[in-house]
Short mmCIF file of C-alpha atoms in Angstrom, two decimals:
data_model
loop_
_atom_site.label_atom_id
_atom_site.label_comp_id
_atom_site.label_asym_id
_atom_site.label_seq_id
_atom_site.Cartn_x
_atom_site.Cartn_y
_atom_site.Cartn_z
CA UNK A 1206 -17.73 41.25 -50.67
CA UNK A 1207 -17.80 37.91 -48.85
CA UNK A 1208 -17.36 35.86 -52.04
CA UNK A 1209 -14.54 37.98 -53.43
CA UNK A 1210 -12.63 37.96 -50.16
CA UNK A 1211 -13.19 34.22 -49.71
CA UNK A 1212 -11.67 33.38 -53.09
CA UNK A 1213 -8.55 35.40 -52.34
CA UNK A 1214 -8.18 34.12 -48.76
CA UNK A 1215 -8.80 30.49 -49.76
CA UNK A 1216 -6.03 30.70 -52.33
CA UNK A 1217 -3.76 32.27 -49.71
CA UNK A 1218 -4.56 29.51 -47.18
CA UNK A 1219 -3.92 26.77 -49.73
CA UNK A 1220 -0.57 28.27 -50.72
CA UNK A 1221 0.38 28.53 -47.02
CA UNK A 1222 -0.37 24.82 -46.42
CA UNK A 1223 2.66 22.70 -47.38
CA UNK A 1224 1.93 20.28 -50.22
CA UNK A 1225 -1.70 21.29 -50.70
CA UNK A 1226 -0.93 23.57 -53.61
CA UNK A 1227 0.10 20.59 -55.73
CA UNK A 1228 -2.82 18.40 -54.66
CA UNK A 1229 -5.63 17.85 -57.15
CA UNK A 1230 -8.59 20.14 -56.36
CA UNK A 1231 -6.75 21.32 -53.23
CA UNK A 1232 -8.28 18.45 -51.24
CA UNK A 1233 -6.81 18.23 -47.74
CA UNK A 1234 -5.79 14.94 -46.17
CA UNK A 1235 -8.39 13.07 -44.11
CA UNK A 1236 -6.45 13.58 -40.88
CA UNK A 1237 -6.71 17.40 -41.05
CA UNK A 1238 -9.01 18.73 -38.34
CA UNK A 1239 -12.02 20.69 -39.65
CA UNK A 1240 -10.80 23.82 -37.86
CA UNK A 1241 -7.46 23.57 -39.69
CA UNK A 1242 -8.89 23.27 -43.20
CA UNK A 1243 -7.93 26.07 -45.59
CA UNK A 1244 -11.57 27.09 -45.99
CA UNK A 1245 -11.94 27.48 -42.22
CA UNK A 1246 -8.79 29.59 -42.02
CA UNK A 1247 -9.91 31.69 -44.99
CA UNK A 1248 -13.36 32.24 -43.54
CA UNK A 1249 -11.92 33.48 -40.24
CA UNK A 1250 -9.90 36.13 -42.05
CA UNK A 1251 -12.77 37.10 -44.34
CA UNK A 1252 -15.18 37.57 -41.45
CA UNK A 1253 -12.56 39.49 -39.49
CA UNK A 1254 -12.05 41.87 -42.42
CA UNK A 1255 -15.77 42.36 -42.96
CA UNK A 1256 -16.42 42.85 -39.25
CA UNK A 1257 -13.72 45.52 -38.95
CA UNK A 1258 -14.80 47.37 -42.08
CA UNK A 1259 -18.47 47.37 -41.11
CA UNK A 1260 -17.59 48.45 -37.57
CA UNK A 1261 -15.50 51.39 -38.85
CA UNK A 1262 -18.23 52.28 -41.33
CA UNK A 1263 -20.79 52.41 -38.53
CA UNK A 1264 -18.52 54.64 -36.43
CA UNK A 1265 -17.97 56.95 -39.41
CA UNK A 1266 -21.69 57.07 -40.11
CA UNK A 1267 -22.46 58.11 -36.55
CA UNK A 1268 -19.78 60.80 -36.59
CA UNK A 1269 -20.90 62.14 -39.97
CA UNK A 1270 -24.56 62.31 -38.97
CA UNK A 1271 -23.71 63.98 -35.66
CA UNK A 1272 -21.55 66.58 -37.41
CA UNK A 1273 -24.20 67.39 -40.03
CA UNK A 1274 -27.27 67.31 -37.82
CA UNK A 1275 -29.98 69.25 -39.62
CA UNK A 1276 -27.57 71.83 -40.98
CA UNK A 1277 -28.76 73.50 -44.17
CA UNK A 1278 -32.35 72.35 -43.80
CA UNK A 1279 -33.78 75.60 -42.46
CA UNK A 1280 -36.95 76.60 -44.25
CA UNK A 1281 -37.37 73.22 -45.96
CA UNK A 1282 -40.83 71.65 -45.90
CA UNK A 1283 -41.54 68.43 -43.97
CA UNK A 1284 -41.49 66.06 -46.92
CA UNK A 1285 -38.38 67.63 -48.46
CA UNK A 1286 -36.66 67.63 -45.06
CA UNK A 1287 -37.41 63.93 -44.62
CA UNK A 1288 -36.07 63.16 -48.10
CA UNK A 1289 -32.90 65.17 -47.45
CA UNK A 1290 -32.33 63.44 -44.10
CA UNK A 1291 -32.88 60.04 -45.72
CA UNK A 1292 -30.27 60.86 -48.38
CA UNK A 1293 -27.82 62.01 -45.69
CA UNK A 1294 -28.31 58.81 -43.69
CA UNK A 1295 -27.93 56.68 -46.82
CA UNK A 1296 -24.76 58.43 -47.95
CA UNK A 1297 -23.27 58.29 -44.45
CA UNK A 1298 -23.90 54.52 -44.32
CA UNK A 1299 -21.97 53.70 -47.50
CA UNK A 1300 -19.23 51.13 -46.91
CA UNK A 1301 -15.90 52.82 -46.28
CA UNK A 1302 -13.78 50.18 -47.99
CA UNK A 1303 -11.02 52.37 -49.40
CA UNK A 1304 -10.49 54.15 -46.08
CA UNK A 1305 -10.19 50.82 -44.29
CA UNK A 1306 -8.19 48.80 -46.81
CA UNK A 1307 -5.68 47.92 -44.09
CA UNK A 1308 -8.33 45.57 -42.62
CA UNK A 1309 -8.40 43.70 -45.93
CA UNK A 1310 -4.65 43.26 -45.93
CA UNK A 1311 -4.18 42.56 -42.22
CA UNK A 1312 -7.49 41.69 -40.54
CA UNK A 1313 -7.82 41.91 -36.77
CA UNK A 1314 -9.10 38.45 -35.81
CA UNK A 1315 -11.42 38.64 -32.80
CA UNK A 1316 -13.27 35.37 -33.34
CA UNK A 1317 -11.74 31.96 -34.00
CA UNK A 1318 -13.23 28.89 -35.62
CA UNK A 1319 -14.20 26.15 -33.18
CA UNK A 1320 -15.41 22.58 -33.41
CA UNK A 1321 -18.88 21.59 -32.32
CA UNK A 1322 -20.74 18.35 -31.96
CA UNK A 1323 -24.37 17.23 -31.93
CA UNK A 1324 -24.63 18.21 -28.27
CA UNK A 1325 -24.29 21.85 -29.31
CA UNK A 1326 -27.41 21.68 -31.49
CA UNK A 1327 -30.85 22.58 -30.13
CA UNK A 1328 -32.94 19.58 -29.05
CA UNK A 1329 -35.48 19.94 -31.89
CA UNK A 1330 -32.77 19.71 -34.58
CA UNK A 1331 -30.80 16.69 -33.29
#
């Protein structure tokens, strides 16, 4: 999902940057800040979309599991009960992409890209 969304959002960011569309290999000028690069802008939108979709999927999973409970499992042996519950949990956790397509089109951006320097790195990595 990340790769597919990144390709689409990168193309969108390039086409929204004046003059970059006609530049060979879509290479930005050297004076463009790292946080303003098309890839940075695309990544923000991609992560916002994925975050929203996964968040809504988790909420839906919890609601579905709460509604089902152990309904229909009366008289089922321990091993069969465990298998049935596992299948319910697995099905409830499937990504709800189609139901949340609006987050692909118009992501809700909660986190922004920010610059960092060597001072932000842990001591052992510097």
